[in-house]
mmCIF file of C-alpha atoms in Angstrom:
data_model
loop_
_atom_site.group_PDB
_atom_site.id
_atom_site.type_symbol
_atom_site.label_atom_id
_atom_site.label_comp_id
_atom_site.label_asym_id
_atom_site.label_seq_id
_atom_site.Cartn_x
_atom_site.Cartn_y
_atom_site.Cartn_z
ATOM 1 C CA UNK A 20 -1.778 12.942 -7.354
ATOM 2 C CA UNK A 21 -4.002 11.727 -4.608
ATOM 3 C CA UNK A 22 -1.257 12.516 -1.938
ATOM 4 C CA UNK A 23 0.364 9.242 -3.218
ATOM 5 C CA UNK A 24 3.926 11.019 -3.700
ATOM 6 C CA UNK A 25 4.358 12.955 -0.722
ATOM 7 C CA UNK A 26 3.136 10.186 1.133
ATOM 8 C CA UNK A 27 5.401 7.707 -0.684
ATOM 9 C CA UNK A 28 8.319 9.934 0.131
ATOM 10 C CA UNK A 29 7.847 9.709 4.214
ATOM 11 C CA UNK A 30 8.832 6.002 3.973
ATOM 12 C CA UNK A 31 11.316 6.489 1.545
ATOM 13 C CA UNK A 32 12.770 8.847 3.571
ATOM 14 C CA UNK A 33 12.775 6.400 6.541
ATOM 15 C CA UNK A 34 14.447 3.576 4.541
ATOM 16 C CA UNK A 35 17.290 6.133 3.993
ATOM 17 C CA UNK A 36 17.857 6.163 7.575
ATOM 18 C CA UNK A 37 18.152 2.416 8.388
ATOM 19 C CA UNK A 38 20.638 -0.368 6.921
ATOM 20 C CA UNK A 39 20.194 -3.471 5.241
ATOM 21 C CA UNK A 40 21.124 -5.473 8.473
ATOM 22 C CA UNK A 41 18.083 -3.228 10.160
ATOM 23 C CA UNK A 42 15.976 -3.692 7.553
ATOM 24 C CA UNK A 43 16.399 -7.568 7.617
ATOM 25 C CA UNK A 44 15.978 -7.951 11.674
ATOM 26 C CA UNK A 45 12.467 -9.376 13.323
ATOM 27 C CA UNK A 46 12.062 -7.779 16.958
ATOM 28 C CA UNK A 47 10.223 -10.978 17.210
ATOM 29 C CA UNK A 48 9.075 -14.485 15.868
ATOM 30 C CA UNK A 49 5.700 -12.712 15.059
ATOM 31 C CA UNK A 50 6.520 -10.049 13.928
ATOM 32 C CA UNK A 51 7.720 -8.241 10.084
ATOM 33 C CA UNK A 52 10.932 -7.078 9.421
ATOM 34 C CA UNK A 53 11.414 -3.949 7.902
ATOM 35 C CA UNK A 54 11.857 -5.381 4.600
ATOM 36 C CA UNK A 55 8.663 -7.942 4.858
ATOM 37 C CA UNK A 56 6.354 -4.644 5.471
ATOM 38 C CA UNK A 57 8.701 -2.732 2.309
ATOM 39 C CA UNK A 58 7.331 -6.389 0.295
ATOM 40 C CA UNK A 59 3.794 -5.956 1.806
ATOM 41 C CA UNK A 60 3.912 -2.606 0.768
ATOM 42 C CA UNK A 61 4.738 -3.646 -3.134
ATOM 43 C CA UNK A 62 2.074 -6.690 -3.445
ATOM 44 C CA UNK A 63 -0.633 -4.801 -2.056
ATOM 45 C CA UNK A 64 0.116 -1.845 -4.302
ATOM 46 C CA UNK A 65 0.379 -4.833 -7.327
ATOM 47 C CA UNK A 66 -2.686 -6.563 -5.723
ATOM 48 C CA UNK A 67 -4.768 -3.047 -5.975
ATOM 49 C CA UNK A 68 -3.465 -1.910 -9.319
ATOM 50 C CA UNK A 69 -4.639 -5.757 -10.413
ATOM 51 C CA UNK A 70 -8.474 -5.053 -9.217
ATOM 52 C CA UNK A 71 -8.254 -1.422 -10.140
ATOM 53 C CA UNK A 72 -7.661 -2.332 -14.072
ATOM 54 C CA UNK A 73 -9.802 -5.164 -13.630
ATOM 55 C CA UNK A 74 -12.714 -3.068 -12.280
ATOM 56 C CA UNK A 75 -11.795 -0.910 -15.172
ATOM 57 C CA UNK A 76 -12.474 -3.734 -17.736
ATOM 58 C CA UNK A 77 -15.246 -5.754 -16.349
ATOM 59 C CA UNK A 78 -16.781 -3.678 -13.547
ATOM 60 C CA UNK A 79 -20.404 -2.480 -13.608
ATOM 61 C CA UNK A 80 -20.582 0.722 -12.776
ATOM 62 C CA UNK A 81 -21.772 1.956 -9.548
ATOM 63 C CA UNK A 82 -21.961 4.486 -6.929
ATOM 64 C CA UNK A 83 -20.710 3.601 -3.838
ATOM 65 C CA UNK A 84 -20.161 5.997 -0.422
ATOM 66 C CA UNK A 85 -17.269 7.697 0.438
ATOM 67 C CA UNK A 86 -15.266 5.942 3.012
ATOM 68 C CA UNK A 87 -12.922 7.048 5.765
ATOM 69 C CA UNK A 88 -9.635 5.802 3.646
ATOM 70 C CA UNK A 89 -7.072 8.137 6.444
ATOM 71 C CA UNK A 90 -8.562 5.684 9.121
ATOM 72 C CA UNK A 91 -6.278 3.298 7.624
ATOM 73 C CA UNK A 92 -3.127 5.045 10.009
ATOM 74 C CA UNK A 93 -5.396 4.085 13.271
ATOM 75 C CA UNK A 94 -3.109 0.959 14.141
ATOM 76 C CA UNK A 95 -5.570 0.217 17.286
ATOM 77 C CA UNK A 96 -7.149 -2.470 15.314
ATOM 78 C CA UNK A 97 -5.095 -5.064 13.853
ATOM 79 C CA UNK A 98 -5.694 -6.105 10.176
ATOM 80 C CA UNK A 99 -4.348 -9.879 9.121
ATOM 81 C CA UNK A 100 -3.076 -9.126 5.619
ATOM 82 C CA UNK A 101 -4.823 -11.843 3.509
ATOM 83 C CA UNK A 102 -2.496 -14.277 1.841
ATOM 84 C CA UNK A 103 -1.968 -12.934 -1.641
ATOM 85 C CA UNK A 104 0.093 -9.381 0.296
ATOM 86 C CA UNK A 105 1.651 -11.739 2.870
ATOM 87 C CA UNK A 106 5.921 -11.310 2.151
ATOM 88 C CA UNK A 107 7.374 -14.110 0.777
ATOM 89 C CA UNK A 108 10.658 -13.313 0.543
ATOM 90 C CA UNK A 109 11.491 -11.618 -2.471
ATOM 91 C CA UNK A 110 12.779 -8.400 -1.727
ATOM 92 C CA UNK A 111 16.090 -9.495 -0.167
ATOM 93 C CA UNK A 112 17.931 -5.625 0.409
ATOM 94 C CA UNK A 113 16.573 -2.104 1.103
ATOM 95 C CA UNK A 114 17.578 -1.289 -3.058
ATOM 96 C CA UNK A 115 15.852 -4.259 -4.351
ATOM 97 C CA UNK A 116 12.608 -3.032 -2.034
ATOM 98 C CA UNK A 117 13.373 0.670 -3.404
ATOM 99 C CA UNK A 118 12.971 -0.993 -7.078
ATOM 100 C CA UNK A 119 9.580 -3.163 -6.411
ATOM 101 C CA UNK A 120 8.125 -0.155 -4.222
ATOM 102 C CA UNK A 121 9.241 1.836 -7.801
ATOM 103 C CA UNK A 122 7.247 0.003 -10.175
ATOM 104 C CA UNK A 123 4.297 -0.905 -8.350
ATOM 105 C CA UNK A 124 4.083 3.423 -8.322
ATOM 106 C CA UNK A 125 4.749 2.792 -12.099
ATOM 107 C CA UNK A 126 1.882 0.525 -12.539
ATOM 108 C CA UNK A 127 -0.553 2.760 -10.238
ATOM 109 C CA UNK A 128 0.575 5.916 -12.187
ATOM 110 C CA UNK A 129 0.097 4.434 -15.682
ATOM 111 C CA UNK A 130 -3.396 3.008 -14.654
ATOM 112 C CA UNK A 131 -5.392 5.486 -13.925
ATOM 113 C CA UNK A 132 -3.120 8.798 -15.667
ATOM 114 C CA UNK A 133 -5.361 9.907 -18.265
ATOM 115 C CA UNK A 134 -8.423 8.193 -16.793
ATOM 116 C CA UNK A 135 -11.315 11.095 -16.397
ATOM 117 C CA UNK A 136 -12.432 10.758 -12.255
ATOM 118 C CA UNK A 137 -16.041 10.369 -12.676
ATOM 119 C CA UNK A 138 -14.870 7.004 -14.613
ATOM 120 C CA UNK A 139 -12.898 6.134 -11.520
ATOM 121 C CA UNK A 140 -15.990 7.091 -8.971
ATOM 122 C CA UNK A 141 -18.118 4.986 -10.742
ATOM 123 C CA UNK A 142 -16.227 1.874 -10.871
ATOM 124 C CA UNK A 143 -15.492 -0.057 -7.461
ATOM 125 C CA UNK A 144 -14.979 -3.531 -5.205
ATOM 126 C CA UNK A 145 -14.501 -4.087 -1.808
ATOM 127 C CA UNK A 146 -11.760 -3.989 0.814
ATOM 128 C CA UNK A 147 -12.330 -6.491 3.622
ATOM 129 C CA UNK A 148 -12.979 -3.208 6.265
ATOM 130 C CA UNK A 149 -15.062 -0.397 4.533
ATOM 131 C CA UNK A 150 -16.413 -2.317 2.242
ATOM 132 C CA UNK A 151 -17.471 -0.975 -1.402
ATOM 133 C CA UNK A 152 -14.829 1.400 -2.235
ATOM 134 C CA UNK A 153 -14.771 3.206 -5.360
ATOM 135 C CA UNK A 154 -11.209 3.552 -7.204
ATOM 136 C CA UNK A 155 -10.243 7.213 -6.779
ATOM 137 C CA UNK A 156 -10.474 5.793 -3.086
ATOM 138 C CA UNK A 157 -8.358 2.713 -3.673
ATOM 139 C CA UNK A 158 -5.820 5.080 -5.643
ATOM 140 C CA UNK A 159 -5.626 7.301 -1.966
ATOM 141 C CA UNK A 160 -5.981 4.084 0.044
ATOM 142 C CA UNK A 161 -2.690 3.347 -1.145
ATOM 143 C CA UNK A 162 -1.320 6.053 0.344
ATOM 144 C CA UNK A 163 -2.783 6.214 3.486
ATOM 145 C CA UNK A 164 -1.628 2.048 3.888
ATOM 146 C CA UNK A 165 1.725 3.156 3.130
ATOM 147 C CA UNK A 166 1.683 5.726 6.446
ATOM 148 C CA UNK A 167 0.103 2.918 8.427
ATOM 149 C CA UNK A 168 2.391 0.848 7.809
ATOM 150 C CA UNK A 169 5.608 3.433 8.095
ATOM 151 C CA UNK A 170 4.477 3.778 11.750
ATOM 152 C CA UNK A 171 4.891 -0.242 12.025
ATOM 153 C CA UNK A 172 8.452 0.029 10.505
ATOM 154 C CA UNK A 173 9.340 2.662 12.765
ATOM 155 C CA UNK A 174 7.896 0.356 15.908
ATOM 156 C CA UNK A 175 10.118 -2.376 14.432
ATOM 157 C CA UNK A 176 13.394 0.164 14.628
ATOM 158 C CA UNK A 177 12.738 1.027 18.004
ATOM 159 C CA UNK A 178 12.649 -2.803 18.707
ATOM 160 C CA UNK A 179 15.025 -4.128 16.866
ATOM 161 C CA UNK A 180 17.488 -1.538 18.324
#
């Protein structure tokens, strides 16, 4: 649904090919670790899921245009994750990552199964670069965040190694 799975599975796939001790090294000061962008990965899927149902509850409904949500892989431009997706720390090992990255899906999956689309076109709020977004496109934003960011993790590999 909304490419979310098969999209999901390309950076499970690439945890199965790295270790913990991977997974916890920073090529740099600046930089993520493997499992920081695995945590950023969770909260913003929690984060979304949070303003989806909220939308759902409280949100006026709206039409809004269609965005270019596969953009989101272009890594030319650089995107400061706003505070509330920034890793803290939590997710200390690739399983415990595996788990959050789980039931965030859970969460997404149980939010909006059932839910007719033209309910979830006409509901939406804003992400801080296209702007109005209605939820199907949130729900496929997801996705598309998740392959941005797999390219980062790969990066970080290469680097680390």
């Amino acid at each position: 649904m909304y490419g979310l799975d098969e999209k999901r599975q390309e950076v499970l796939e690439f945890v199965e090919s790295i270790s913990n001790e991977q997974a916890s090294r920073k090529p740099n000061e600046e930089s993520w670790s493997i499992l920081e962008v695995l945590e950023h990965l969770y909260l913003m899927e929690q984060l979304v899921v949070y303003q989806i149902g909220k939308s759902l509850k409280e949100g006026d409904e709206q039409q809004v245009s269609e965005k270019p949500v596969q953009q989101t892989t272009n890594r030319s431009q650089k995107v400061p994750a706003p505070e509330a997706v920034q890793p803290k720390g939590e997710l200390n090992t690739l399983e415990d990552a595996k788990k959050g990255l789980e039931k965030s899906r859970e969460a997404t999956m149980f939010l909006v199964h059932n839910k007719e689309e033209e309910i979830l076109k006409n509901r939406a709020f804003p992400h801080p670069i296209f702007g109005e977004m209605n939820l199907v496109q949130w729900v496929e934003f997801i996705g598309w965040h998740e392959l941005r960011h797999l390219d980062q993790m790969k990066e970080v590999k290469q680097n680390i190694s």
